[in-house]
Coordinates of C-alpha atoms in Angstrom, one line a residue:
Chain A
M1 CA 71.9 117.1 -221.3
S2 CA 72.3 120.8 -220.4
T3 CA 73.0 123.7 -222.8
P4 CA 75.4 126.4 -221.7
E5 CA 74.1 129.4 -219.9
P6 CA 73.5 132.4 -222.2
G7 CA 76.7 134.5 -222.0
A8 CA 78.7 131.7 -220.6
D9 CA 82.3 131.5 -221.8
L10 CA 82.1 129.6 -225.0
R11 CA 85.1 129.2 -227.3
E12 CA 84.3 128.4 -230.9
L13 CA 86.7 126.1 -232.7
D14 CA 86.5 126.6 -236.5
C15 CA 86.8 123.2 -238.2
R16 CA 84.9 124.2 -241.4
G17 CA 86.3 122.3 -244.4
R18 CA 88.4 120.0 -242.2
L19 CA 87.8 116.3 -242.8
C20 CA 87.8 113.5 -240.2
P21 CA 89.8 112.9 -238.1
L22 CA 91.0 116.6 -238.1
P23 CA 88.0 118.2 -236.2
V24 CA 88.6 115.7 -233.3
I25 CA 92.3 116.4 -233.4
D26 CA 91.6 120.1 -233.3
L27 CA 89.3 119.5 -230.3
A28 CA 91.9 117.5 -228.4
R29 CA 94.5 120.2 -229.0
A30 CA 92.2 123.0 -228.0
L31 CA 90.9 121.5 -224.8
P32 CA 93.9 122.2 -222.5
E33 CA 93.4 125.9 -223.4
V34 CA 89.9 125.8 -222.0
A35 CA 89.2 126.1 -218.3
V36 CA 87.7 123.2 -216.5
G37 CA 83.9 123.7 -216.6
D38 CA 84.0 125.8 -219.7
V39 CA 82.5 124.9 -223.1
V40 CA 84.0 124.6 -226.5
G41 CA 81.9 124.6 -229.6
V42 CA 83.4 122.5 -232.5
V43 CA 82.1 124.0 -235.7
A44 CA 82.4 121.3 -238.3
D45 CA 80.7 120.5 -241.6
D46 CA 82.4 117.0 -241.8
A47 CA 79.7 114.4 -241.4
A48 CA 81.8 112.2 -239.1
A49 CA 82.1 114.9 -236.5
R50 CA 78.5 114.4 -235.5
V51 CA 79.4 110.9 -234.3
D52 CA 83.1 111.4 -233.5
V53 CA 82.8 114.4 -231.2
P54 CA 80.4 112.6 -228.8
A55 CA 82.5 109.4 -229.1
W56 CA 85.7 111.4 -228.2
C57 CA 84.0 112.8 -225.1
R58 CA 83.0 109.3 -224.0
M59 CA 86.5 108.0 -224.5
R60 CA 88.3 111.0 -223.0
G61 CA 86.0 111.5 -220.1
Q62 CA 84.6 114.9 -221.2
E63 CA 80.9 116.0 -221.4
Y64 CA 79.1 116.2 -224.7
L65 CA 76.3 118.7 -224.4
G66 CA 74.7 118.4 -227.8
E67 CA 74.5 120.1 -231.1
D68 CA 73.4 123.5 -232.2
A69 CA 74.5 125.7 -235.1
A70 CA 77.0 128.4 -235.7
D71 CA 75.9 131.8 -237.0
D72 CA 76.3 130.6 -240.6
G73 CA 74.3 127.5 -239.9
V74 CA 77.2 125.1 -239.8
P75 CA 76.7 122.4 -237.1
R76 CA 78.3 123.2 -233.8
Y77 CA 79.1 120.4 -231.3
L78 CA 79.3 121.6 -227.7
V79 CA 81.8 120.0 -225.3
R80 CA 82.3 120.9 -221.6
R81 CA 85.8 120.3 -220.2
L82 CA 85.4 118.1 -217.1
T83 CA 89.1 117.2 -216.4
Chain B
M1 CA 109.2 103.6 -236.6
A2 CA 107.2 100.4 -237.1
V3 CA 109.0 97.5 -238.6
V4 CA 107.8 96.4 -242.1
T5 CA 107.7 92.7 -242.3
N6 CA 108.4 90.7 -245.5
A7 CA 105.9 87.9 -244.8
A8 CA 103.3 87.0 -247.4
P9 CA 100.2 89.2 -247.4
V10 CA 97.4 87.9 -245.1
D11 CA 93.8 88.7 -246.0
L12 CA 91.8 89.6 -242.9
D13 CA 88.7 90.6 -244.7
A14 CA 86.7 87.4 -244.9
A15 CA 83.5 89.3 -244.1
S16 CA 83.8 91.0 -247.5
G17 CA 84.6 87.8 -249.4
E18 CA 85.9 84.3 -248.8
P19 CA 87.9 82.3 -251.4
L20 CA 86.1 79.2 -252.7
H21 CA 85.9 76.4 -250.1
P22 CA 87.7 73.4 -251.3
A23 CA 84.5 71.4 -251.2
A24 CA 83.0 74.0 -253.6
S25 CA 85.8 74.0 -256.1
E26 CA 85.5 70.3 -256.7
V27 CA 81.7 70.4 -257.1
L28 CA 81.9 73.5 -259.3
A29 CA 84.0 71.9 -261.9
A30 CA 81.9 68.7 -262.0
A31 CA 78.7 70.7 -262.1
H32 CA 79.9 72.7 -265.1
E33 CA 80.3 69.4 -266.9
R34 CA 76.8 68.2 -266.1
G35 CA 74.7 71.2 -265.1
W36 CA 74.9 73.5 -268.1
G37 CA 71.5 72.7 -269.5
D38 CA 68.2 74.5 -269.1
P39 CA 66.6 72.9 -266.0
R40 CA 63.1 73.5 -267.5
R41 CA 63.7 71.2 -270.5
L42 CA 62.7 67.6 -270.6
H43 CA 65.6 66.3 -272.5
R44 CA 68.7 64.7 -271.0
A45 CA 70.8 67.9 -270.5
G46 CA 67.7 69.7 -269.0
R47 CA 66.9 66.8 -266.7
D48 CA 70.6 66.7 -265.5
A49 CA 70.5 70.4 -264.7
R50 CA 67.2 70.1 -262.9
L51 CA 68.5 67.2 -260.8
L52 CA 71.5 69.2 -259.7
L53 CA 69.4 72.3 -259.0
D54 CA 67.0 70.2 -256.9
N55 CA 70.0 68.7 -255.2
A56 CA 71.4 72.1 -254.4
R57 CA 68.1 73.2 -252.9
E58 CA 67.9 70.0 -250.8
V59 CA 71.4 70.4 -249.4
V60 CA 70.9 74.1 -248.6
A61 CA 67.6 73.3 -246.8
G62 CA 69.3 70.6 -244.8
A63 CA 72.3 72.8 -243.8
L64 CA 70.0 75.7 -242.8
G65 CA 67.3 73.5 -241.2
V66 CA 64.5 74.7 -243.4
R67 CA 62.1 73.1 -245.9
R68 CA 63.3 72.4 -249.4
D69 CA 60.4 74.4 -250.9
E70 CA 61.4 77.4 -248.8
V71 CA 64.7 77.7 -250.6
S72 CA 65.3 79.8 -253.8
F73 CA 68.6 80.8 -255.5
T74 CA 69.1 84.4 -256.6
S75 CA 71.9 86.1 -258.4
S76 CA 73.3 87.7 -255.2
G77 CA 72.7 88.1 -251.5
T78 CA 71.6 91.7 -252.3
E79 CA 68.9 90.4 -254.7
A80 CA 67.8 87.9 -252.0
V81 CA 67.5 90.8 -249.5
H82 CA 65.5 92.9 -252.0
R83 CA 63.1 90.0 -252.9
G84 CA 62.7 88.9 -249.3
L85 CA 62.0 92.3 -247.8
L86 CA 59.9 93.7 -250.7
G87 CA 58.1 90.5 -251.3
L88 CA 56.7 90.5 -247.8
L89 CA 55.4 94.1 -248.5
E90 CA 54.1 93.1 -252.0
G91 CA 52.3 90.2 -250.4
R92 CA 50.2 92.3 -248.1
A93 CA 46.7 93.0 -249.1
D94 CA 45.9 95.6 -246.4
G95 CA 47.9 98.6 -247.6
R96 CA 50.3 98.6 -244.7
D97 CA 53.3 99.9 -246.5
A98 CA 55.7 101.2 -243.9
T99 CA 59.0 99.5 -243.2
L100 CA 60.5 99.2 -239.7
L101 CA 64.3 98.5 -239.8
S102 CA 67.0 98.2 -237.2
A103 CA 69.4 101.1 -237.4
V104 CA 72.3 98.7 -238.2
E105 CA 70.9 96.8 -241.2
H106 CA 73.1 96.2 -244.2
S107 CA 72.8 99.0 -246.8
A108 CA 71.1 96.5 -249.1
V109 CA 68.1 96.4 -246.7
G110 CA 68.2 100.2 -246.3
H111 CA 68.3 100.8 -250.1
A112 CA 65.4 98.4 -250.6
A113 CA 63.4 100.2 -247.9
D114 CA 64.2 103.6 -249.4
W115 CA 63.1 102.4 -252.9
W116 CA 59.8 101.1 -251.5
A117 CA 59.3 104.4 -249.6
R118 CA 59.8 106.4 -252.8
R119 CA 57.3 104.3 -254.7
S120 CA 54.7 104.0 -252.0
G121 CA 55.1 107.5 -250.6
V122 CA 55.1 106.0 -247.1
P123 CA 58.3 106.8 -245.1
G124 CA 59.9 104.0 -243.1
A125 CA 61.0 104.0 -239.5
V126 CA 64.1 102.9 -237.7
V127 CA 64.7 101.0 -234.4
P128 CA 67.7 102.4 -232.4
V129 CA 70.4 100.2 -231.1
D130 CA 72.4 100.1 -227.9
R131 CA 76.2 100.6 -227.5
H132 CA 76.8 97.1 -228.8
G133 CA 74.6 97.6 -231.8
R134 CA 71.7 95.5 -230.6
V135 CA 68.0 96.3 -230.7
S136 CA 65.8 95.8 -227.7
P137 CA 62.7 93.7 -228.5
D138 CA 60.7 96.2 -226.4
D139 CA 61.8 99.0 -228.8
V140 CA 60.9 97.0 -231.9
V141 CA 57.4 96.2 -230.5
D142 CA 56.9 99.8 -229.4
L143 CA 57.8 101.2 -232.8
V144 CA 55.4 99.0 -234.7
A145 CA 52.7 101.4 -236.0
P146 CA 49.3 100.7 -237.5
G147 CA 50.9 101.2 -241.0
T148 CA 53.9 99.0 -240.4
G149 CA 54.0 96.3 -243.1
V150 CA 57.3 94.6 -242.4
V151 CA 60.0 94.5 -239.7
A152 CA 63.6 93.8 -240.8
L153 CA 66.2 92.6 -238.3
Q154 CA 69.5 91.0 -239.2
A155 CA 70.7 87.8 -237.7
A156 CA 74.0 89.3 -236.8
N157 CA 75.7 92.5 -237.8
H158 CA 78.1 92.5 -240.7
E159 CA 80.4 95.2 -239.3
V160 CA 80.6 94.6 -235.6
G161 CA 79.4 91.0 -235.2
T162 CA 76.7 91.6 -232.6
V163 CA 74.0 88.9 -232.7
Q164 CA 70.4 90.3 -232.7
P165 CA 67.5 88.9 -230.6
V166 CA 65.6 87.6 -233.7
A167 CA 63.7 84.8 -232.1
E168 CA 62.6 87.0 -229.2
V169 CA 61.5 89.8 -231.6
A170 CA 59.6 87.2 -233.7
A171 CA 57.9 85.9 -230.6
R172 CA 56.9 89.3 -229.5
L173 CA 55.6 90.2 -233.0
D174 CA 53.6 87.0 -232.9
G175 CA 52.8 87.1 -236.6
R176 CA 51.1 90.5 -236.4
V177 CA 53.8 92.0 -238.7
P178 CA 55.9 89.8 -241.0
L179 CA 59.6 89.6 -240.2
F180 CA 62.4 89.7 -242.7
V181 CA 65.8 88.5 -241.5
D182 CA 69.0 89.4 -243.3
A183 CA 71.2 86.4 -242.5
C184 CA 74.0 87.2 -245.0
A185 CA 76.7 87.8 -242.4
A186 CA 75.7 84.9 -240.1
A187 CA 74.6 82.1 -242.5
G188 CA 76.8 79.1 -242.1
R189 CA 78.6 80.6 -239.1
R190 CA 75.7 80.3 -236.7
A191 CA 72.5 78.4 -236.7
L192 CA 69.7 80.3 -238.6
P193 CA 67.5 82.0 -236.0
R194 CA 63.8 81.1 -236.0
G195 CA 60.8 83.2 -236.6
W196 CA 61.4 84.8 -240.0
D197 CA 58.8 85.0 -242.7
A198 CA 61.5 85.6 -245.3
A199 CA 65.3 85.6 -245.0
A200 CA 68.4 86.1 -247.1
A201 CA 71.9 84.7 -247.3
S202 CA 74.9 85.1 -249.6
A203 CA 77.1 82.2 -250.8
H204 CA 80.4 84.1 -251.2
K205 CA 80.4 84.9 -247.5
W206 CA 80.6 81.2 -246.6
G207 CA 83.0 80.1 -249.2
G208 CA 80.6 79.5 -252.1
P209 CA 81.0 81.2 -255.4
P210 CA 80.1 84.9 -255.8
G211 CA 76.8 85.6 -257.7
V212 CA 74.7 83.2 -255.6
G213 CA 72.2 84.4 -253.0
V214 CA 69.7 82.3 -251.1
L215 CA 66.2 83.6 -250.5
L216 CA 64.1 81.8 -247.9
V217 CA 60.3 82.2 -247.8
R218 CA 58.6 80.4 -245.0
K219 CA 55.9 78.1 -246.1
G220 CA 52.6 79.8 -245.6
A221 CA 54.1 83.3 -245.5
R222 CA 52.3 86.0 -247.5
W223 CA 54.9 86.8 -250.1
A224 CA 54.5 87.9 -253.7
S225 CA 57.2 88.8 -256.2
P226 CA 57.9 92.6 -256.1
F227 CA 59.5 92.4 -259.5
P228 CA 58.4 91.2 -262.9
G229 CA 57.8 87.5 -263.0
D230 CA 59.5 84.9 -265.2
D231 CA 58.7 81.5 -266.5
R232 CA 61.5 79.7 -264.8
V233 CA 61.7 76.7 -262.5
D234 CA 61.2 78.8 -259.4
E235 CA 58.5 81.4 -259.4
R236 CA 60.2 83.5 -256.7
T237 CA 63.2 84.3 -258.9
S238 CA 63.9 85.3 -262.5
G239 CA 66.5 84.6 -265.1
F240 CA 68.4 81.5 -266.2
E241 CA 69.4 79.5 -263.1
N242 CA 73.2 79.3 -262.5
V243 CA 73.0 75.6 -261.6
P244 CA 76.7 74.9 -261.2
A245 CA 77.2 77.9 -258.9
A246 CA 74.1 77.0 -256.8
L247 CA 75.4 73.4 -256.4
A248 CA 78.9 74.7 -255.4
A249 CA 77.3 77.1 -253.0
A250 CA 75.4 74.3 -251.4
A251 CA 78.5 72.1 -251.1
A252 CA 80.4 74.9 -249.5
L253 CA 77.5 75.6 -247.0
Q254 CA 77.3 71.9 -246.1
A255 CA 81.0 71.7 -245.5
V256 CA 81.0 74.9 -243.5
V257 CA 78.2 73.8 -241.3
T258 CA 79.8 70.4 -240.8
E259 CA 83.1 72.0 -239.6
R260 CA 81.3 74.9 -237.8
D261 CA 81.7 73.9 -234.2
E262 CA 85.5 73.5 -234.6
V263 CA 86.0 76.6 -236.7
A264 CA 83.7 78.9 -234.8
T265 CA 85.2 77.9 -231.4
R266 CA 88.7 78.6 -232.7
Q267 CA 87.8 81.9 -234.4
H268 CA 85.8 83.1 -231.4
A269 CA 88.9 82.6 -229.2
L270 CA 91.2 84.3 -231.8
V271 CA 88.9 87.3 -232.0
A272 CA 88.7 87.5 -228.2
R273 CA 92.5 87.6 -228.2
L274 CA 92.4 90.4 -230.8
R275 CA 89.8 92.4 -228.8
E276 CA 92.0 92.1 -225.7
G277 CA 95.3 92.6 -227.5
V278 CA 94.4 95.9 -229.2
T279 CA 93.6 97.5 -225.8
V280 CA 97.3 97.9 -225.1
I281 CA 97.1 100.7 -227.6
P282 CA 95.8 103.9 -226.0
D283 CA 92.5 105.5 -227.0
V284 CA 91.0 102.6 -228.9
D285 CA 87.3 101.9 -229.1
V286 CA 86.7 98.2 -229.5
V287 CA 83.1 97.8 -230.6
G288 CA 80.4 95.2 -230.8
D289 CA 79.2 92.6 -228.2
P290 CA 82.4 91.0 -226.7
D291 CA 80.7 87.5 -226.4
D292 CA 77.4 87.2 -228.2
R293 CA 78.7 87.9 -231.6
L294 CA 79.8 86.3 -234.9
P295 CA 82.9 84.2 -234.3
H296 CA 85.1 85.6 -237.0
L297 CA 85.1 89.4 -236.9
V298 CA 85.9 92.4 -234.8
T299 CA 85.9 96.2 -235.4
F300 CA 88.0 98.8 -233.6
S301 CA 88.7 102.5 -234.0
F302 CA 91.8 104.5 -233.0
L303 CA 91.4 108.1 -231.9
Y304 CA 93.2 110.7 -234.1
V305 CA 93.9 108.1 -236.9
D306 CA 92.9 108.5 -240.5
G307 CA 91.0 105.3 -241.5
E308 CA 92.3 105.3 -245.1
A309 CA 95.9 105.7 -244.0
L310 CA 95.4 102.9 -241.4
V311 CA 94.2 100.5 -244.2
H312 CA 97.2 101.4 -246.4
E313 CA 99.7 101.1 -243.6
L314 CA 98.4 97.7 -242.6
E315 CA 98.5 96.7 -246.3
R316 CA 102.2 97.7 -246.3
H317 CA 102.7 95.5 -243.3
G318 CA 101.0 92.6 -245.1
F319 CA 97.5 92.7 -243.8
G320 CA 94.3 93.3 -245.8
V321 CA 91.5 94.8 -243.6
A322 CA 88.3 96.7 -244.2
S323 CA 87.3 100.1 -242.8
G324 CA 84.0 101.9 -242.0
S325 CA 85.6 105.3 -241.8
A326 CA 84.1 108.0 -244.0
C327 CA 87.4 108.6 -245.9
T328 CA 87.3 105.0 -247.1
S329 CA 83.7 105.1 -248.4
S330 CA 82.4 106.1 -251.8
T331 CA 80.0 108.6 -250.2
F332 CA 82.4 110.1 -247.6
E333 CA 79.8 109.3 -245.0
P334 CA 80.9 107.3 -242.0
S335 CA 79.5 103.8 -241.4
H336 CA 75.9 104.1 -240.4
V337 CA 76.4 101.1 -238.2
L338 CA 79.1 102.7 -236.1
A339 CA 77.2 106.0 -236.1
A340 CA 74.0 104.3 -234.8
M341 CA 76.1 102.7 -232.0
G342 CA 77.8 105.9 -231.0
A343 CA 81.1 104.3 -231.8
L344 CA 84.1 106.3 -233.0
T345 CA 84.0 106.2 -236.8
H346 CA 87.5 107.5 -237.8
G347 CA 90.6 105.3 -237.5
N348 CA 88.3 102.3 -238.0
A349 CA 89.4 98.8 -239.1
R350 CA 87.3 95.7 -239.4
V351 CA 89.3 92.5 -239.1
S352 CA 87.6 89.2 -240.1
L353 CA 89.2 85.8 -240.1
H354 CA 89.2 83.1 -242.7
R355 CA 88.9 79.5 -241.8
D356 CA 92.6 79.0 -242.1
T357 CA 93.7 82.3 -240.3
G358 CA 95.9 81.1 -237.5
A359 CA 97.0 82.4 -234.1
D360 CA 100.4 83.3 -235.7
D361 CA 98.6 85.7 -238.1
V362 CA 96.7 87.3 -235.2
E363 CA 99.8 87.7 -233.1
R364 CA 101.7 89.2 -236.0
L365 CA 98.9 91.8 -236.5
L366 CA 98.9 92.6 -232.8
A367 CA 102.6 93.0 -232.9
V368 CA 102.6 95.6 -235.7
L369 CA 99.4 97.5 -234.8
P370 CA 100.9 99.6 -231.9
G371 CA 103.7 100.9 -234.1
V372 CA 101.4 101.6 -237.0
V373 CA 99.0 103.5 -234.9
A374 CA 101.8 105.4 -233.1
D375 CA 103.3 106.4 -236.5
L376 CA 100.0 107.6 -237.9
R377 CA 99.3 109.6 -234.7
A378 CA 102.8 111.1 -234.9
R379 CA 102.2 112.3 -238.4
V380 CA 99.3 114.5 -237.1
G381 CA 101.3 115.5 -234.0
M382 CA 99.3 113.4 -231.6

């Protein structure tokens, strides 16, 4: 597991307050707007996102990099677009 | 648009509850006539009740392949789990208080371990599982610490069906730490695995009446009641024995074990058909071991689908199924089983077959599912 380089292009996706499956739907919609190789950070307080973002990456062939936190402490799930 | 059928509703949630097995209904009525007395009393009604209770114990012992004196009846599978797990801890004289559970145990096991941890002040530990939801015996042995007082490993998982390597874990533990086996999902459907010190089962899951659990304590195991005692027939339990229900539970178990080879073979093939059939739907996660599993159940999750909406839509099409998605739970937490496996938790449905579920029911479900999933995805623009 690798974390993105400091200063790397990271687009944050605000899914605060959105319940499952909405954060994963937001992620699927946002991915085409991200360049291949870039990272998107899904900021979600919904408990299911912790499991469903990595599961989505596995099913859709994208790379799950791990979890950190947004500036306000809300969990942020990092996904690198591979395809 | 999916086509809504007008067929009679089909319950596909046998893992939550089975209707009474015909063998149990007959026995239940007769046992209410003869088994209402207090089995501790020496008069006629008491002797009759005691005879039926002993008979129930004997039948359950025979069906599960255990000793008669290892069988106790409790008021639920949950109570049997609590008494089984906690009794092994209570029976220890060496102060080893920590629990070690697989990550996919039923919440009844988890709640009992949490309760014990709060009282003892000793936190428990958890054994991770693989993608199919199975522990590795190496992991179990590696995670046994000097303070570990009991290991809990289910016979098979209640949500995804995966069978656990109970006998191998027991052999590796070799009696150093007692083993509790929750057999609630598997009892009657598969032979009871060997190697437990205490085990639990639940009658309503095999077609017995609700309100009957079976606690097994191996002869010679160090077990002591974790709860207040009672002056009843069986020192491992408390409260007035529900003799008619215990006898009906025993009759159902005997019938289920007798017909097991035929029913399990048929159900295993129907579930294999379901597992294969749902894969025509894009972006589906079919979870659990495809082969080494309970015969009658399967769990799958559809990307971008709301689990609660899926349950309601299938109900509208005449199918009753369970879901492990967060939106369908009282706590709004996703299923800890699916989470531990890394399986998709939203859009989740668990389908479990009754003994009379037929290939036509399965085909009808497979026929409506693609339209239902496509509709639900279309609602959210996917």
